Short mmCIF file of C-alpha atoms in Angstrom, two decimals:
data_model
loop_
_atom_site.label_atom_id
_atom_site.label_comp_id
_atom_site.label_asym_id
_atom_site.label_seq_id
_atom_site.Cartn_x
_atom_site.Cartn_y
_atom_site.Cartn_z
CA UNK A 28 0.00 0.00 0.00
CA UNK A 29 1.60 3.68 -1.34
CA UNK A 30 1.65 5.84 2.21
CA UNK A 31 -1.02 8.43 0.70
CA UNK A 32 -3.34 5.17 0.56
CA UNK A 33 -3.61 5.50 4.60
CA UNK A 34 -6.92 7.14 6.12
CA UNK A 35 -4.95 9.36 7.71
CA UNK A 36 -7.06 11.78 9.72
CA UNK A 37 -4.43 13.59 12.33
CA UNK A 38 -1.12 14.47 12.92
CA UNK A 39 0.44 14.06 15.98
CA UNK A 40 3.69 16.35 17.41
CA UNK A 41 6.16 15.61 19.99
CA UNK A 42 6.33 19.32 21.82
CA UNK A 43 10.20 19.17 21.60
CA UNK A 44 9.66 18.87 17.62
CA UNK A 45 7.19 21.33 17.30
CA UNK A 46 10.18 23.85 19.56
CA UNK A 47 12.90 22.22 17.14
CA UNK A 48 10.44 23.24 14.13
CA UNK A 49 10.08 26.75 15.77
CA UNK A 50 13.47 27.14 16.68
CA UNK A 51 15.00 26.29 13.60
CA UNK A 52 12.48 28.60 11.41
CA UNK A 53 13.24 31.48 13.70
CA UNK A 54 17.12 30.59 13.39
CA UNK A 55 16.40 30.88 9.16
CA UNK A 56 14.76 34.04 8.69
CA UNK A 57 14.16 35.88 6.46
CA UNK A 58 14.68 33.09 4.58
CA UNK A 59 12.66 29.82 4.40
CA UNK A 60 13.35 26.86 6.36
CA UNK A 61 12.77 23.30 5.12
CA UNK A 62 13.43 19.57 6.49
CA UNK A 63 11.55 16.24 6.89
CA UNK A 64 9.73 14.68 9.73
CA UNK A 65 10.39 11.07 10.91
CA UNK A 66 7.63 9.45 12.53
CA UNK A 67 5.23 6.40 11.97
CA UNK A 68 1.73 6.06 11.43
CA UNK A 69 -1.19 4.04 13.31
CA UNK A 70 -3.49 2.83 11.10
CA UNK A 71 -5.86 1.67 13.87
CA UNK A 72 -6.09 5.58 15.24
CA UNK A 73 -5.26 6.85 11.98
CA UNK A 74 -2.64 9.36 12.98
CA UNK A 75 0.70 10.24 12.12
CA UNK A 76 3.55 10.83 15.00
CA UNK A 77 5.95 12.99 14.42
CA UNK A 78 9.10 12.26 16.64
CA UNK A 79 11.50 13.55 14.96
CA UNK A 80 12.70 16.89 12.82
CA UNK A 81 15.85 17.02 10.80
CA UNK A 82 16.62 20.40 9.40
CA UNK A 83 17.97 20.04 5.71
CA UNK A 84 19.59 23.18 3.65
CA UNK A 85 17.79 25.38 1.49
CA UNK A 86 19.53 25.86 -1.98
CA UNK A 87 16.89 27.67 -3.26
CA UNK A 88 17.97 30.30 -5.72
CA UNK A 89 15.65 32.85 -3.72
CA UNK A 90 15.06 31.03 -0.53
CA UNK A 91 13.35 34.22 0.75
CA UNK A 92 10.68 33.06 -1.18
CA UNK A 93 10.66 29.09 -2.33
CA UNK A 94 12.50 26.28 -1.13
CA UNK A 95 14.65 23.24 -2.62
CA UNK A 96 15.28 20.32 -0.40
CA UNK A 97 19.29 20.30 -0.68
CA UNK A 98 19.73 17.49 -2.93
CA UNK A 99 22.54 15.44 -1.24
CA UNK A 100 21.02 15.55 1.97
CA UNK A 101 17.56 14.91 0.61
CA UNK A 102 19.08 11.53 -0.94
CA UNK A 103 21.23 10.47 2.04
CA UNK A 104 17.78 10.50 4.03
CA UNK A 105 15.98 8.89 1.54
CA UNK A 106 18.41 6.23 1.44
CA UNK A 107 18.97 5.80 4.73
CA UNK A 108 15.91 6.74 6.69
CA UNK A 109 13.48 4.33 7.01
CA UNK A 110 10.74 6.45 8.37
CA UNK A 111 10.38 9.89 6.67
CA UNK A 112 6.83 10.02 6.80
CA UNK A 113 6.60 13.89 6.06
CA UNK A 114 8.18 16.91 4.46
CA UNK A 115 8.00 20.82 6.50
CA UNK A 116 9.16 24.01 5.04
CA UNK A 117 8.02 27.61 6.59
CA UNK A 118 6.58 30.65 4.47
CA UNK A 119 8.12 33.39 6.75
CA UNK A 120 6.02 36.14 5.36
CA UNK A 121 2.68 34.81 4.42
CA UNK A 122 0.22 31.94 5.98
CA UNK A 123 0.82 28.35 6.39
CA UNK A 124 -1.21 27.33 2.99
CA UNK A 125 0.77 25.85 -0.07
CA UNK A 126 1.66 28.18 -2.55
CA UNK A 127 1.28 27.55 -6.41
CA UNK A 128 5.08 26.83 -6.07
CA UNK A 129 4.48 24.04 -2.99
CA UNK A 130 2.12 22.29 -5.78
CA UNK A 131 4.16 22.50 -8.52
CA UNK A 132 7.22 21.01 -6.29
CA UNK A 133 4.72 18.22 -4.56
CA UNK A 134 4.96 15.26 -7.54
CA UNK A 135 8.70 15.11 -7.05
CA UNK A 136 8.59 13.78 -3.55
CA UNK A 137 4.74 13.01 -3.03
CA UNK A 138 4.93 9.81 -3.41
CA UNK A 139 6.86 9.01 -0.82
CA UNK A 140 5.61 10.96 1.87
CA UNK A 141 2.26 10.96 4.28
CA UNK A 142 2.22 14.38 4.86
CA UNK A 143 3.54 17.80 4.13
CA UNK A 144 3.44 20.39 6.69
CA UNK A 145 4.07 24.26 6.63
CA UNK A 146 4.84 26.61 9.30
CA UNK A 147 4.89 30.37 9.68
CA UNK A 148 6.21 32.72 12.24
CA UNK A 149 3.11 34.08 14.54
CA UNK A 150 2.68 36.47 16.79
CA UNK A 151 4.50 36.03 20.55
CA UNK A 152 2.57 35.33 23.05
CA UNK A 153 3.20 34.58 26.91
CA UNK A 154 3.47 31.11 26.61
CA UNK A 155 6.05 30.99 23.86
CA UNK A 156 8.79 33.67 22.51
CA UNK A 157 8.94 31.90 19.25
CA UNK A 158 5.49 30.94 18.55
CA UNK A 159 4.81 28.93 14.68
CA UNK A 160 1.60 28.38 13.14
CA UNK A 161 1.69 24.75 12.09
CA UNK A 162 -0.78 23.28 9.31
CA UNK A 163 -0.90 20.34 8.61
CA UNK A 164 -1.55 18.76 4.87
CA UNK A 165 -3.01 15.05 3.75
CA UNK A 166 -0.69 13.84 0.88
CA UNK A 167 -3.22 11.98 -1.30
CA UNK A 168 -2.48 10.38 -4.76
CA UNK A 169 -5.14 10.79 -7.64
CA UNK A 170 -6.54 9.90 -10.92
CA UNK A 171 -7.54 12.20 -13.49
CA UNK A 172 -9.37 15.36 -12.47
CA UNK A 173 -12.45 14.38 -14.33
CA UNK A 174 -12.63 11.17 -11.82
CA UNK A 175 -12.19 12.31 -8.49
CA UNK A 176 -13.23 16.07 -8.54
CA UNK A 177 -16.55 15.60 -7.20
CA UNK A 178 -14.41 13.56 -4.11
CA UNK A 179 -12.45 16.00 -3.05
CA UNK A 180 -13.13 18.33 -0.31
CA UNK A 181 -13.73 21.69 -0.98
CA UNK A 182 -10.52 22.76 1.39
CA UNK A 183 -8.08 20.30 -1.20
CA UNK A 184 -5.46 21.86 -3.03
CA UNK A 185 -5.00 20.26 -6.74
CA UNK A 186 -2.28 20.74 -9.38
CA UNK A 187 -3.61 19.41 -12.43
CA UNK A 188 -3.06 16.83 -14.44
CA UNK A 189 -3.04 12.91 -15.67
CA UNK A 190 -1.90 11.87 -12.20
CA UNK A 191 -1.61 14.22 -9.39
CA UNK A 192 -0.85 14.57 -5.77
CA UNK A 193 -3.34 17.07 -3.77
CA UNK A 194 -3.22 18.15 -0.21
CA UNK A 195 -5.84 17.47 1.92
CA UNK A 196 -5.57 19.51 5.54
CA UNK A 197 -5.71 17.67 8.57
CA UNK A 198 -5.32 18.52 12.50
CA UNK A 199 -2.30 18.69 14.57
CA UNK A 200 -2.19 18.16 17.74
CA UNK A 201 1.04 18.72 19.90
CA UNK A 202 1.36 16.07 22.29
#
């Protein structure tokens, strides 16, 4: 079964990734952060648990803006680490909802991931100096538009075409 075939309805974060997440988008700005999540899913509660961040470089040509997964890291992890379940990248100045770029980038690695998650920067509050909005995105694998556009919820995000990957968003829940 491909990992987007899961009825995955949640995702679950260790606090100390969720500060790691934080910590390391604050420690990028202006530009945009990007790594993968390690984790495994429960297809019983259908969730995802995240317990794990590793940062990986942005070689974006304007990482103020986009991101690109630093290509020899991205393969060392893909070849070594069982249990990427999910992709995160931040969008320092704008809301945590994939851009037209995010879609055009997600056929490359959707496919091998659960979930894709984006964070931006939000305002401090008592609790925490470096506060992150966190959202949370279903990676689902599709047909043809024409087959599956009445099944998608209204919320999905869809780059078109003979096969595509759309995200679907799901809670997260910091645990």
């Amino acid at each position: 079964m491909n990992p987007s075939d899961m009825a995955l309805e949640q995702l679950l974060l260790h606090e100390a990734v969720q500060q790691h997440i934080s910590d390391y988008t604050y420690d990028c700005l202006p530009e945009e952060a990007c790594g993968v999540l390690i984790g495994h899913s429960s297809a019983t509660s259908r969730s995802l648990t995240v317990t794990q961040f590793i940062p990986i470089t942005n070689t974006a040509e304007f990482p103020l803006h986009s991101f690109h997964l630093d290509p020899v890291q991205w393969t060392r992890l893909v070849l070594t680490e069982k249990r990427i379940v999910g992709l995160f990248h931040s969008h320092p100045h704008t809301s945590p909802e994939p851009s037209g770029e995010d879609l055009l980038q997600l056929p490359s690695f959707g496919g091998l991931l659960q979930v894709y998650a984006i964070g931006s920067p939000a305002a401090p509050n008592d609790l925490c100096l470096r506060p992150l909005q966190l959202q949370a995105y279903k990676i689902m694998r599709g047909k043809e538009i024409a087959e599956l556009d009445s099944d998608l919820p209204s919320s999905s995000w869809v780059r078109p075409g003979a096969e595509f990957y759309s995200l679907t968003p799901i809670p997260c829940q910091i645990k």
